[in-house]
Amino acid sequence: MLQKDTMPTRQLRGSIALWALVLMQAVAGFDRNGKSVWEKDAGLSPVNETQMFVHDTFPPAFLWGVGTGAFQVEGNNRKDGKGLSIWDLFIHSALSSRTDEFSDSYTFLEKDLSALDFLGVSSYHFSISWPRLFPTGLVATVNEKGLSYYNSLLDALIYRRIEPIVTLFHWDLPWALQEKYGGWKNESLVDIFNDYATFCFQEFGDRVKYWITIHNPYLVAWHGYGTGIHAPGERQEKAVYRVGHNLIKAHSRVWHTYDKHFRSHQNGFLSITLGSHWIEPTKFKDSSDITKCQQSMQKVLGWFAKPIHGDGDYPEELKNELAFILPNFTNTEKSQIKGTADFFAFSFGPNNFTPLNKLPRMGQTFSLNLRGVLKWIKLEYNNPRILITENGWFTNGHVRIEDTTIIYLMKNFVNKVLQVIKYDQIDVFGYTAWSLLDGYEWQQGIGNRRGLFYVDFNSKEKERIPKTSALYYKQIIQANGFPLKESTSALHSQFPCDFSWGVTESVIKAESVASSPQFCDPNLYLWNVTGDGLFYQVKGVKLKTRPAQCTDFISIKTQLELLSKMKITHYRFALDWSLLLPSGNLSSINHQVLRYYRCVISEMLKLNVKPVVTLHYPTYRSLGLPTPLIQNGGWLNRSTVHAFRDYAGMCFQELGDLVELWITINEPNRFNDVYNSSSNDTYRAVHHVLIAHALAWRLYDERYRSFQHGQVSLSLHSDWAEPANPFLDTHQKAAERFLQFEIAWLSDPLFKTGDYPEAMRGYLDYKKSEGLSRSSLPHFTEEEKELVKGAADFFALNHFTTRFVIHESKNGSRYEYDQDIQFLQDFTYLISPFRSAVIPSGLRKVLNWVKKHYGDVDIYITASGIDDQPLNDNLRKFYIEKYVQETLKAHHIDKVNVRGYFAFKLTDEIARPKLGFFTTERKAKTSVQFYNHLISNKGFPLDATSNMCGQPNETAPCTLCLFLLQKKPLIFFGCCLFCNLILLLSIVVFHKRKRRKWRWSKNFQPLCIPVKNRQKKGLNQI
């Protein structure tokens, strides 16, 4: 018999359930799931918009700021009653530096304010020098001149509507407190710091909305008392955690003071700046690696963040590892510390990463992925509001205003912040670039610089000169981020009906003998007559054979299968000169190879795919010349010029009736990869190539054009160049110089003057006159100028990426030295596995550059592509879409006469970047179908069903039809086999029926005989 619950029992169970629920919620509230940051989604595409650079703006009230530290920029360590700090003593004893060589902001306040005005910031994060207000550190008599300085600064900021963000302690502890109490090792400083903070709240709180108690306590404790590279320079492991313990308690005490006595009428917010590195696992799928990353973050950021932003206590990782030296918080202290921050103030800069050997890396990889650490903070600490109170990087001390790398780091950092706001729903309400001015960089002294403004420390006036990073940051602030430019928006339109859609392959290796010769042999053979498994010819018997067919070459069948899947209109490939003419001249034409190439072309045409044939395709791995020519010096020998003319003439004669577009030589402007012993070798080889091309063009024009109606050109590697630093004239000139050396070098003689560019020749002459190089361009004779000028029917360019160019003077006689340039990688763009950047706008720019320099010439983009993963090539699809989109803009908006786009390339190569639409096993990648769709739509129409060319719209492929097409030989064999089977069954049935009839007649013979006799008799009577 069950006993009913009494009322008290039900109440007790209800209370237990309630408390259990509360406990579970409490535990869940502090359940650290930051580890999930490293658990990457394997199915997430690299071109997912959430992972890419964001073109958008920040929230309207976003705080754009800049910061400084008092000790780093104020200078005048003893002026106007300022007391000594621990850093004053430390740098004189340990680093032998002088503190009066700083930016002297104490004297030149107006210059700092002018710098703020120049940037247009909405906040200024600065720190108060504790010893400047109270020389002894104790709140007794205030230094009035120091007080006046900070009042003047705050009043000026309020007047300018710049929000002050004030840090109370940025490492410059009064020396008197270190000397008397032992610094932060002594818990007495908790009360002393609270007194100092209280004074600041009273004096400045009416103008300060955002307070920071301590700047990066991790570095104060770890480097000040552990490694000894920061003041006061002690090395005691036990002291490290005692100092950290006291810093947390000091912050907590100040927060409660402000909350109790000042918040109600000052309406401000208070936090503590916590700094951290970021670390990523070497293997994202390895749980042990991820655990190590989590431990590393907890030992640095979690050390202070978990007590303050979490549950009031240290991370378990620290407590387990440092059980004997890590102080304990009482339960009362935990409740006092927990939640003592009104927002999460975060520092992410070089001080959090250096020195690397002092950080708990645990074998993992350091990363500057600001987005990753912000997501970690969100997950670990219940998505707090975040103010980035310090972010930036450093340059070497000799850098003045040309801080190009800082621009790219800033671009990356700021955009990562925008990404977390837009995609990760993290409330970052402000960003502080560090720092406003060059100053004293702690253990690095003045060997490094971090300012947006350059200051000559040795000058008397210490002018603030904006660096290029200041100009860039000013642009970001004015635009409130990275708004989408009109030129980057998509265009919905289509290419003309005669636009050439192609794919490019390199050299096709010809088969000298057909792979399937069995139908061409007239002899009859018997197999295994004697049991030895051999074939024996039957003498005297000849069979009728069919003529040789192009499809006897298996490689051609394979090529055709791939081309049929591509649905392109044109296919560009290269002949193998060394196979066609092994001796280098017409005395040894390989007619089998020639037949092979003719077969390739004729079979392509049956698929309605037109050939674009390249005669010579040199690469850095192989010149592609016949061996005798290589032995004679290759393109350095003038005889190769005439050998090429003869070779081209043979190709025009034998294949010209099938070919409308010819490329004589592919990318001769990259001959420095091969002829690189000196720049003069490079220039001489290219000079000969240019003449050889012109001779081949003239030959075609005079002898074959009238009846073959083709066109001839050569293709140039034509990457675009941007100044790495758009604010520097030297970089602008370097970018244009790159284009002169890259493109104009060969295109000026062909499409313009018949001679090399004056800018290129002039720059080489200048370097030669300065003794920096012995390089010089060859000279054309007047006859050669006439020969070369105009010797191209269209402009063929191969474009893959955009290069960011830096001017860098170089001494030496090599082609790459002659340009005086260096390349910089911008990692805010998508980068391929082989580090090629996806920058679509560069293609449109180079197309316009060609039009500007050479008029309304026909342009074919004869190669454009990128390497990607073996099968899931989403990056390639993105690349094709965006680059074709820019081609469309150039055609429709800029009126550039673009006639075709050829994607590179058809198939992958073994052990090479995966650039193909098909793998080495001939498996189609996902980009094949994407390119098909693009071709069928002829671009990007608003209505995908529209068809301006009057051709039937492509319908969804018939699965059965494709199967029948692909399995045609097998199906034919099956049909033959089936027919034979039917025939055999028919014969068997016929014989069975005949046999059955015979048996029946035999069994009934007595009955039948009289009938036969009677019938015969009757007939006789008639």
mmCIF file of N, CA and C in Angstrom, residues 124-190:
data_model
loop_
_atom_site.group_PDB
_atom_site.id
_atom_site.type_symbol
_atom_site.label_atom_id
_atom_site.label_comp_id
_atom_site.label_asym_id
_atom_site.label_seq_id
_atom_site.Cartn_x
_atom_site.Cartn_y
_atom_site.Cartn_z
ATOM 1 N N TYR A 124 39.929 59.320 -25.776
ATOM 2 C CA TYR A 124 41.374 59.348 -25.539
ATOM 3 C C TYR A 124 41.645 58.622 -24.236
ATOM 4 N N HIS A 125 42.412 57.548 -24.348
ATOM 5 C CA HIS A 125 42.744 56.728 -23.182
ATOM 6 C C HIS A 125 44.137 57.122 -22.702
ATOM 7 N N PHE A 126 44.218 57.719 -21.544
ATOM 8 C CA PHE A 126 45.503 58.099 -20.971
ATOM 9 C C PHE A 126 45.549 57.649 -19.520
ATOM 10 N N SER A 127 46.732 57.628 -18.965
ATOM 11 C CA SER A 127 46.879 57.245 -17.563
ATOM 12 C C SER A 127 47.386 58.416 -16.747
ATOM 13 N N ILE A 128 47.023 58.402 -15.472
ATOM 14 C CA ILE A 128 47.505 59.413 -14.524
ATOM 15 C C ILE A 128 48.772 58.885 -13.864
ATOM 16 N N SER A 129 49.768 59.749 -13.826
ATOM 17 C CA SER A 129 51.014 59.367 -13.154
ATOM 18 C C SER A 129 50.814 59.520 -11.648
ATOM 19 N N TRP A 130 50.752 58.399 -10.975
ATOM 20 C CA TRP A 130 50.561 58.399 -9.516
ATOM 21 C C TRP A 130 51.622 59.258 -8.820
ATOM 22 N N PRO A 131 52.920 59.110 -9.142
ATOM 23 C CA PRO A 131 53.923 59.940 -8.456
ATOM 24 C C PRO A 131 53.900 61.407 -8.871
ATOM 25 N N ARG A 132 53.221 61.741 -9.990
ATOM 26 C CA ARG A 132 53.129 63.154 -10.338
ATOM 27 C C ARG A 132 52.108 63.847 -9.440
ATOM 28 N N LEU A 133 51.063 63.125 -9.044
ATOM 29 C CA LEU A 133 50.094 63.699 -8.110
ATOM 30 C C LEU A 133 50.576 63.591 -6.667
ATOM 31 N N PHE A 134 51.110 62.428 -6.315
ATOM 32 C CA PHE A 134 51.550 62.193 -4.942
ATOM 33 C C PHE A 134 52.956 61.589 -4.972
ATOM 34 N N PRO A 135 53.959 62.424 -4.844
ATOM 35 C CA PRO A 135 55.356 61.965 -4.986
ATOM 36 C C PRO A 135 55.711 60.794 -4.070
ATOM 37 N N THR A 136 55.114 60.736 -2.889
ATOM 38 C CA THR A 136 55.429 59.632 -1.980
ATOM 39 C C THR A 136 54.484 58.453 -2.147
ATOM 40 N N GLY A 137 53.454 58.635 -2.953
ATOM 41 C CA GLY A 137 52.470 57.584 -3.154
ATOM 42 C C GLY A 137 51.317 57.655 -2.184
ATOM 43 N N LEU A 138 51.525 58.278 -1.028
ATOM 44 C CA LEU A 138 50.473 58.409 -0.020
ATOM 45 C C LEU A 138 49.647 59.657 -0.295
ATOM 46 N N VAL A 139 48.356 59.523 -0.084
ATOM 47 C CA VAL A 139 47.460 60.648 -0.349
ATOM 48 C C VAL A 139 47.553 61.627 0.811
ATOM 49 N N ALA A 140 48.462 62.554 0.641
ATOM 50 C CA ALA A 140 48.647 63.606 1.641
ATOM 51 C C ALA A 140 48.458 64.922 0.913
ATOM 52 N N THR A 141 49.530 65.641 0.763
ATOM 53 C CA THR A 141 49.458 66.902 0.038
ATOM 54 C C THR A 141 49.646 66.638 -1.440
ATOM 55 N N VAL A 142 48.690 67.069 -2.265
ATOM 56 C CA VAL A 142 48.761 66.816 -3.690
ATOM 57 C C VAL A 142 49.726 67.780 -4.357
ATOM 58 N N ASN A 143 50.375 67.339 -5.395
ATOM 59 C CA ASN A 143 51.236 68.195 -6.213
ATOM 60 C C ASN A 143 50.331 69.031 -7.112
ATOM 61 N N GLU A 144 50.202 70.287 -6.818
ATOM 62 C CA GLU A 144 49.238 71.142 -7.500
ATOM 63 C C GLU A 144 49.520 71.279 -8.990
ATOM 64 N N LYS A 145 50.795 71.305 -9.347
ATOM 65 C CA LYS A 145 51.110 71.444 -10.772
ATOM 66 C C LYS A 145 50.725 70.177 -11.537
ATOM 67 N N GLY A 146 50.923 69.048 -10.914
ATOM 68 C CA GLY A 146 50.476 67.820 -11.549
ATOM 69 C C GLY A 146 48.963 67.783 -11.671
ATOM 70 N N LEU A 147 48.271 68.201 -10.613
ATOM 71 C CA LEU A 147 46.810 68.259 -10.626
ATOM 72 C C LEU A 147 46.312 69.210 -11.709
ATOM 73 N N SER A 148 46.985 70.340 -11.847
ATOM 74 C CA SER A 148 46.602 71.311 -12.869
ATOM 75 C C SER A 148 46.777 70.736 -14.273
ATOM 76 N N TYR A 149 47.840 69.961 -14.474
ATOM 77 C CA TYR A 149 48.087 69.365 -15.799
ATOM 78 C C TYR A 149 46.946 68.445 -16.203
ATOM 79 N N TYR A 150 46.514 67.580 -15.304
ATOM 80 C CA TYR A 150 45.454 66.635 -15.658
ATOM 81 C C TYR A 150 44.102 67.324 -15.783
ATOM 82 N N ASN A 151 43.874 68.361 -14.996
ATOM 83 C CA ASN A 151 42.644 69.127 -15.153
ATOM 84 C C ASN A 151 42.599 69.821 -16.511
ATOM 85 N N SER A 152 43.752 70.364 -16.906
ATOM 86 C CA SER A 152 43.811 71.030 -18.216
ATOM 87 C C SER A 152 43.560 70.027 -19.335
ATOM 88 N N LEU A 153 44.140 68.834 -19.215
ATOM 89 C CA LEU A 153 43.949 67.806 -20.224
ATOM 90 C C LEU A 153 42.485 67.396 -20.315
ATOM 91 N N LEU A 154 41.864 67.162 -19.160
ATOM 92 C CA LEU A 154 40.459 66.737 -19.163
ATOM 93 C C LEU A 154 39.549 67.840 -19.700
ATOM 94 N N ASP A 155 39.805 69.084 -19.299
ATOM 95 C CA ASP A 155 38.980 70.184 -19.791
ATOM 96 C C ASP A 155 39.093 70.319 -21.308
ATOM 97 N N ALA A 156 40.306 70.144 -21.833
ATOM 98 C CA ALA A 156 40.514 70.255 -23.279
ATOM 99 C C ALA A 156 39.798 69.132 -24.020
ATOM 100 N N LEU A 157 39.797 67.943 -23.444
ATOM 101 C CA LEU A 157 39.109 66.818 -24.080
ATOM 102 C C LEU A 157 37.603 67.034 -24.094
ATOM 103 N N ILE A 158 37.062 67.467 -22.978
ATOM 104 C CA ILE A 158 35.622 67.720 -22.908
ATOM 105 C C ILE A 158 35.232 68.822 -23.894
ATOM 106 N N TYR A 159 36.064 69.838 -24.005
ATOM 107 C CA TYR A 159 35.800 70.924 -24.948
ATOM 108 C C TYR A 159 35.736 70.396 -26.381
ATOM 109 N N ARG A 160 36.575 69.419 -26.679
ATOM 110 C CA ARG A 160 36.630 68.842 -28.022
ATOM 111 C C ARG A 160 35.629 67.695 -28.204
ATOM 112 N N ARG A 161 34.856 67.414 -27.189
ATOM 113 C CA ARG A 161 33.892 66.313 -27.206
ATOM 114 C C ARG A 161 34.586 64.969 -27.408
ATOM 115 N N ILE A 162 35.727 64.838 -26.798
ATOM 116 C CA ILE A 162 36.480 63.597 -26.797
ATOM 117 C C ILE A 162 36.299 62.926 -25.447
ATOM 118 N N GLU A 163 35.833 61.698 -25.448
ATOM 119 C CA GLU A 163 35.549 60.980 -24.206
ATOM 120 C C GLU A 163 36.853 60.556 -23.528
ATOM 121 N N PRO A 164 37.103 61.032 -22.272
ATOM 122 C CA PRO A 164 38.308 60.576 -21.576
ATOM 123 C C PRO A 164 38.107 59.158 -21.030
ATOM 124 N N ILE A 165 39.102 58.308 -21.225
ATOM 125 C CA ILE A 165 39.161 56.984 -20.604
ATOM 126 C C ILE A 165 40.442 56.982 -19.777
ATOM 127 N N VAL A 166 40.293 56.946 -18.474
ATOM 128 C CA VAL A 166 41.419 57.233 -17.585
ATOM 129 C C VAL A 166 41.836 55.990 -16.816
ATOM 130 N N THR A 167 43.125 55.665 -16.916
ATOM 131 C CA THR A 167 43.713 54.576 -16.148
ATOM 132 C C THR A 167 44.426 55.153 -14.929
ATOM 133 N N LEU A 168 44.164 54.574 -13.766
ATOM 134 C CA LEU A 168 44.764 55.062 -12.520
ATOM 135 C C LEU A 168 46.196 54.569 -12.336
ATOM 136 N N PHE A 169 46.466 53.363 -12.784
ATOM 137 C CA PHE A 169 47.810 52.807 -12.580
ATOM 138 C C PHE A 169 48.261 52.071 -13.830
ATOM 139 N N HIS A 170 49.248 52.672 -14.520
ATOM 140 C CA HIS A 170 49.864 52.044 -15.693
ATOM 141 C C HIS A 170 51.351 51.833 -15.398
ATOM 142 N N TRP A 171 51.608 51.071 -14.316
ATOM 143 C CA TRP A 171 52.904 50.485 -14.001
ATOM 144 C C TRP A 171 53.894 51.420 -13.300
ATOM 145 N N ASP A 172 53.625 52.735 -13.262
ATOM 146 C CA ASP A 172 54.610 53.651 -12.676
ATOM 147 C C ASP A 172 54.323 53.861 -11.182
ATOM 148 N N LEU A 173 54.531 52.811 -10.398
ATOM 149 C CA LEU A 173 54.330 52.857 -8.959
ATOM 150 C C LEU A 173 55.329 53.830 -8.322
ATOM 151 N N PRO A 174 54.863 54.703 -7.417
ATOM 152 C CA PRO A 174 55.822 55.586 -6.729
ATOM 153 C C PRO A 174 56.946 54.780 -6.077
ATOM 154 N N TRP A 175 58.171 55.223 -6.289
ATOM 155 C CA TRP A 175 59.328 54.509 -5.753
ATOM 156 C C TRP A 175 59.283 54.418 -4.235
ATOM 157 N N ALA A 176 58.715 55.414 -3.617
ATOM 158 C CA ALA A 176 58.652 55.424 -2.151
ATOM 159 C C ALA A 176 57.854 54.227 -1.630
ATOM 160 N N LEU A 177 56.794 53.861 -2.344
ATOM 161 C CA LEU A 177 55.997 52.721 -1.912
ATOM 162 C C LEU A 177 56.747 51.401 -2.124
ATOM 163 N N GLN A 178 57.527 51.338 -3.167
ATOM 164 C CA GLN A 178 58.342 50.144 -3.395
ATOM 165 C C GLN A 178 59.418 50.021 -2.309
ATOM 166 N N GLU A 179 59.994 51.143 -2.003
ATOM 167 C CA GLU A 179 61.094 51.153 -1.022
ATOM 168 C C GLU A 179 60.599 50.850 0.379
ATOM 169 N N LYS A 180 59.441 51.394 0.733
ATOM 170 C CA LYS A 180 58.950 51.252 2.103
ATOM 171 C C LYS A 180 58.177 49.952 2.314
ATOM 172 N N TYR A 181 57.355 49.570 1.337
ATOM 173 C CA TYR A 181 56.452 48.429 1.526
ATOM 174 C C TYR A 181 56.826 47.192 0.700
ATOM 175 N N GLY A 182 57.755 47.350 -0.226
ATOM 176 C CA GLY A 182 58.055 46.241 -1.116
ATOM 177 C C GLY A 182 57.122 46.163 -2.319
ATOM 178 N N GLY A 183 56.453 47.268 -2.567
ATOM 179 C CA GLY A 183 55.570 47.345 -3.723
ATOM 180 C C GLY A 183 54.328 46.478 -3.562
ATOM 181 N N TRP A 184 53.884 45.906 -4.662
ATOM 182 C CA TRP A 184 52.621 45.164 -4.674
ATOM 183 C C TRP A 184 52.714 43.813 -3.956
ATOM 184 N N LYS A 185 53.857 43.455 -3.488
ATOM 185 C CA LYS A 185 53.947 42.245 -2.666
ATOM 186 C C LYS A 185 53.258 42.451 -1.318
ATOM 187 N N ASN A 186 53.135 43.704 -0.941
ATOM 188 C CA ASN A 186 52.574 44.033 0.367
ATOM 189 C C ASN A 186 51.090 44.375 0.220
ATOM 190 N N GLU A 187 50.279 43.730 1.008
ATOM 191 C CA GLU A 187 48.837 43.953 0.927
ATOM 192 C C GLU A 187 48.437 45.354 1.367
ATOM 193 N N SER A 188 49.354 46.058 2.035
ATOM 194 C CA SER A 188 49.058 47.428 2.450
ATOM 195 C C SER A 188 48.744 48.324 1.266
ATOM 196 N N LEU A 189 49.270 47.963 0.109
ATOM 197 C CA LEU A 189 49.028 48.805 -1.067
ATOM 198 C C LEU A 189 47.571 48.781 -1.511
ATOM 199 N N VAL A 190 46.820 47.799 -1.078
ATOM 200 C CA VAL A 190 45.405 47.753 -1.438
ATOM 201 C C VAL A 190 44.698 48.987 -0.914
#
